[in-house]
Amino acid sequence: MNPTSALTRGLRQIGMVEATEQPSIIGALRDIAPDLATMTIAFVYGDIYSRPALDLRQRQFVTVAALAAMGGLEPQLRFHVAGALNVGCTPAEIVELMTHLVVYAGFPAAVNGILVTKDVFGERGVAPGAVATQTQTPGNRYDRGLACLRAIDGAVGERVIESLNGIAPDLGRFVIEFAFGEIYTRAGLDLVSRELVTVAALAALGTATPQLKVHMHGFLNVGGTTEQLVETVIQIAAYAGFPRAINAALAAKDVTNERMSGGH
Amino acid sequence: MNPTSALTRGLRQIGMVEATEQPSIIGALRDIAPDLATMTIAFVYGDIYSRPALDLRQRQFVTVAALAAMGGLEPQLRFHVAGALNVGCTPAEIVELMTHLVVYAGFPAAVNGILVTKDVFGERGVAPGAVATQTQTPGNRYDRGLACLRAIDGAVGERVIESLNGIAPDLGRFVIEFAFGEIYTRAGLDLVSRELVTVAALAALGTATPQLKVHMHGFLNVGGTTEQLVETVIQIAAYAGFPRAINAALAAKDVTNERMSGGH
Amino acid sequence: MNPTSALTRGLRQIGMVEATEQPSIIGALRDIAPDLATMTIAFVYGDIYSRPALDLRQRQFVTVAALAAMGGLEPQLRFHVAGALNVGCTPAEIVELMTHLVVYAGFPAAVNGILVTKDVFGERGVAPGAVATQTQTPGNRYDRGLACLRAIDGAVGERVIESLNGIAPDLGRFVIEFAFGEIYTRAGLDLVSRELVTVAALAALGTATPQLKVHMHGFLNVGGTTEQLVETVIQIAAYAGFPRAINAALAAKDVTNERMSGGH
């Protein structure tokens, strides 16, 4: 784990994400903060990106979701949407990821993420892919959403809906009809990736620990592993700072303890 | 509540906000994520905006406050400041709303909101209105602020000030002198709208639940209704995501329970 | 404390920060919200900046750290990086401050802060200074980091690392190796300033109260005073709003109580 090898490993990883042997961050920071460029490569790419448990496609999902959810980080989002394409994420998956974020970061963040994506796709001559438009059977939105909520979040998710009774039952209905009935049931991004993206966005925002825990359970329920969950949290340290990563790690600890104690 | 009628309702609502029959979001997202445009219209405008309890003016206050407080969402803020004018908010009210946000989101967010407002007013040939400059009697800032704090937040607000004794009494004094003595007592935006805007901003930021509860009490104390409070929270789901909306709804539940139990 | 004298005091303070007798905010807001310009000068600079306990250099550290950590506030960040130079912060300190923020706000926020800094330095013909590049002995990163963590945060800091055992021990290792072993041990910014900046960033973000308390302890451990801590929190009211300042003040109250009760 010495810095030299971290730098070497990092150059290889950032090289794959940026599809270059000359990472642009070196030139951008050369005259002002060259050490920050070195740290980015050695720590973010050498120490974090090169770890197992998450492959490069999954790491790009995590990073893109975190950056789009936090907002205001367009240069990095542009870099990482391109990076997602470079490591094999499909255009349709990226569009779906942004669409998925309406639920967790709101429509403005999702729309801004899509507009950055549109620019990147334009520069690369990439088409958004066939699943950009999907028609859902309108009739049974509620039933479809409730089944999906139950399958993903189980009892923990239903408890959230119940907690809204007596104050905002329509908000609970919208969670079922819209978040689960319309968004989660779309094609283009598999369920494990949807929960990966959800955990990444909520951990990066740092403002909704109860929901972060619900979706950590959800991630594990649909086939994600504890190791992947922890890796996601570690990667958040690079994009939203260590405090939010530490808090997300402690949430993950609670979640795994709940599952071991059978309380879930 | 089928999607077709949600879309029809939504087109009518967004048409009023944007003052057009051709919502620009359809063109902006056509080649990249047409479903996200459809969802925006059907869910945000068809399912949420078309609900009763808040009129379009109030909904624009909520949206503009949430967007300006979160920051970094200038395209949407520009759209919704124009939308606020389109549905009848006065220029003076919009300027006051931004000025009010210095208290809850800080001066930078408020100044950036004002600069977007200035651009929109410029494009529309709108004058900011006569209340942009107000002279307050300087002498009794503290007394005026304390009376205002008591009238709005009651014992809950005084408890916040008291909690600062022993660590930062001057911060408590600034809350009274500046937030209440200078901002809340200004003309141009009535008290119910000020508390509506405060609740919207704090719910969207998601970082200060205790103050969110204080101002939910405040909103109800100055004449807002529980139904309006809940609608505000539901609308936040569209602009800051469901998790922050759910947490705000649970805060509203606590507040209404406290009021029913007479603990307030 | 009457507004007229606050305005006079404020004009003097903002004059030093902007290095002008004609603050640009007056012109920028003249036609839209002149009162917001007056408030900025009278309240932010007259009431807050002119208080003792923190000097102008420290206030600029606090403001720059808060703005860079929150992100999306580039116009203000640009103003205050220039202001930091105007009041005597060295270019090397500003670069180190931004580099330090990778730990608390993530790499994207730090890189964006550096790029704004680069622009400002370019306009001013300022060189970033000799400490921009530092070579650390790579071998003993962990030991160096652990010693540094112990010296700064004491038992409170070690408890954070221990809490990650059983879920994400590598995240704890990265805190030691990277945050403390690589960042805190760099030259260019003294330890008290690093903890000042950390407290400012975490208070402004408002998303990590446990870490905020750890670093309030750290600030006091390395020689900061309670009075300075409280002033930092008060200044956050101007840049992130009163609710986050109040919550940070209550965290400071807990920290000082813990230290008086010997529980620390």
Coordinates of C-alpha atoms in Angstrom, one line a residue, chain A residues 1-3 25 27-29 31-36 39-40 43-44 47-48 51 67 72-73 75-76 205-207 226 230 233-234 237-247 249-250 252-253 256, chain C residues 72 95 99 102-112 114-115 117-118 121 128 132-134 138 141 160 162-165 167-168 170-171 173-175 178-179 182-183 186 202 205 207-208 210-211:
Chain A
M1 CA 0.0 0.0 0.0
N2 CA 2.9 2.5 -0.6
P3 CA 2.0 5.7 -2.4
I25 CA -6.6 16.5 -14.0
G27 CA -2.8 19.5 -16.5
A28 CA -5.8 21.2 -15.0
L29 CA -4.1 21.4 -11.5
D31 CA 0.1 25.3 -11.9
I32 CA -2.1 25.6 -8.7
A33 CA -2.3 22.4 -6.7
P34 CA -0.4 19.5 -8.3
D35 CA -0.6 17.5 -5.1
L36 CA -4.4 17.5 -5.3
M39 CA -3.9 12.5 -4.4
T40 CA -6.9 12.2 -6.7
F43 CA -6.1 7.9 -3.3
V44 CA -9.4 8.0 -5.3
D47 CA -6.6 3.2 -3.2
I48 CA -10.4 3.1 -3.8
R51 CA -10.4 -2.4 -4.8
L67 CA -22.5 13.7 -8.2
G72 CA -23.7 21.7 -8.6
L73 CA -20.7 19.5 -9.6
P75 CA -17.6 19.3 -14.5
Q76 CA -17.2 16.1 -12.5
L205 CA -26.7 13.7 0.3
G206 CA -26.4 12.7 4.0
T207 CA -29.8 14.1 4.8
T226 CA -22.6 -6.6 2.3
V230 CA -19.4 -1.3 2.2
V233 CA -19.9 3.6 1.3
I234 CA -16.1 3.8 1.0
A237 CA -15.7 9.2 1.0
A238 CA -14.1 10.4 -2.2
Y239 CA -17.1 12.2 -3.6
A240 CA -18.9 13.6 -0.5
G241 CA -16.1 13.5 2.1
F242 CA -15.3 11.2 5.0
P243 CA -18.0 12.3 7.5
R244 CA -20.9 11.3 5.2
A245 CA -19.1 8.0 4.4
I246 CA -18.5 7.3 8.1
N247 CA -22.2 8.0 8.9
A249 CA -20.9 3.0 7.3
L250 CA -22.5 3.2 10.7
A252 CA -24.7 -0.2 7.2
K253 CA -23.5 -1.6 10.5
T256 CA -26.3 -5.8 9.1
Chain C
G72 CA -22.6 25.8 -6.2
V95 CA -4.5 26.2 -1.7
T99 CA -6.8 20.6 -0.4
V102 CA -11.1 16.8 0.2
V103 CA -11.5 15.1 3.5
Y104 CA -14.7 16.9 4.6
A105 CA -16.5 17.8 1.4
G106 CA -15.0 15.3 -1.1
F107 CA -12.7 15.7 -4.0
P108 CA -15.2 17.3 -6.5
A109 CA -15.9 20.2 -4.1
A110 CA -12.2 20.7 -3.4
V111 CA -11.2 20.5 -7.1
N112 CA -13.9 23.1 -8.0
I114 CA -9.1 25.0 -6.5
L115 CA -10.2 25.9 -10.0
T117 CA -8.7 29.8 -6.7
K118 CA -6.7 29.3 -9.9
F121 CA -4.8 33.9 -8.6
P128 CA 0.3 29.6 -5.6
A132 CA 1.8 23.5 -3.4
T133 CA 3.9 20.4 -3.9
Q134 CA 5.0 18.4 -0.9
P138 CA 5.4 7.2 2.0
R141 CA 1.6 6.8 6.5
V160 CA -14.8 6.9 15.5
E162 CA -13.2 1.8 16.4
S163 CA -16.9 2.2 15.5
L164 CA -16.1 1.3 11.9
N165 CA -14.6 -2.1 13.0
I167 CA -18.4 -3.1 9.1
A168 CA -15.8 -1.0 7.2
D170 CA -10.7 -0.1 5.6
L171 CA -12.7 3.1 5.8
R173 CA -7.8 2.9 7.8
F174 CA -8.3 5.4 5.1
V175 CA -9.2 8.0 7.7
F178 CA -5.2 9.5 4.0
A179 CA -7.1 12.1 6.1
E182 CA -1.4 12.6 4.2
I183 CA -3.6 15.7 4.6
R186 CA 1.1 18.7 5.2
L202 CA -19.0 20.7 8.7
L205 CA -22.9 21.4 5.4
T207 CA -25.1 16.8 7.6
A208 CA -22.6 15.3 10.0
P210 CA -21.1 13.6 15.2
Q211 CA -18.0 14.6 13.2

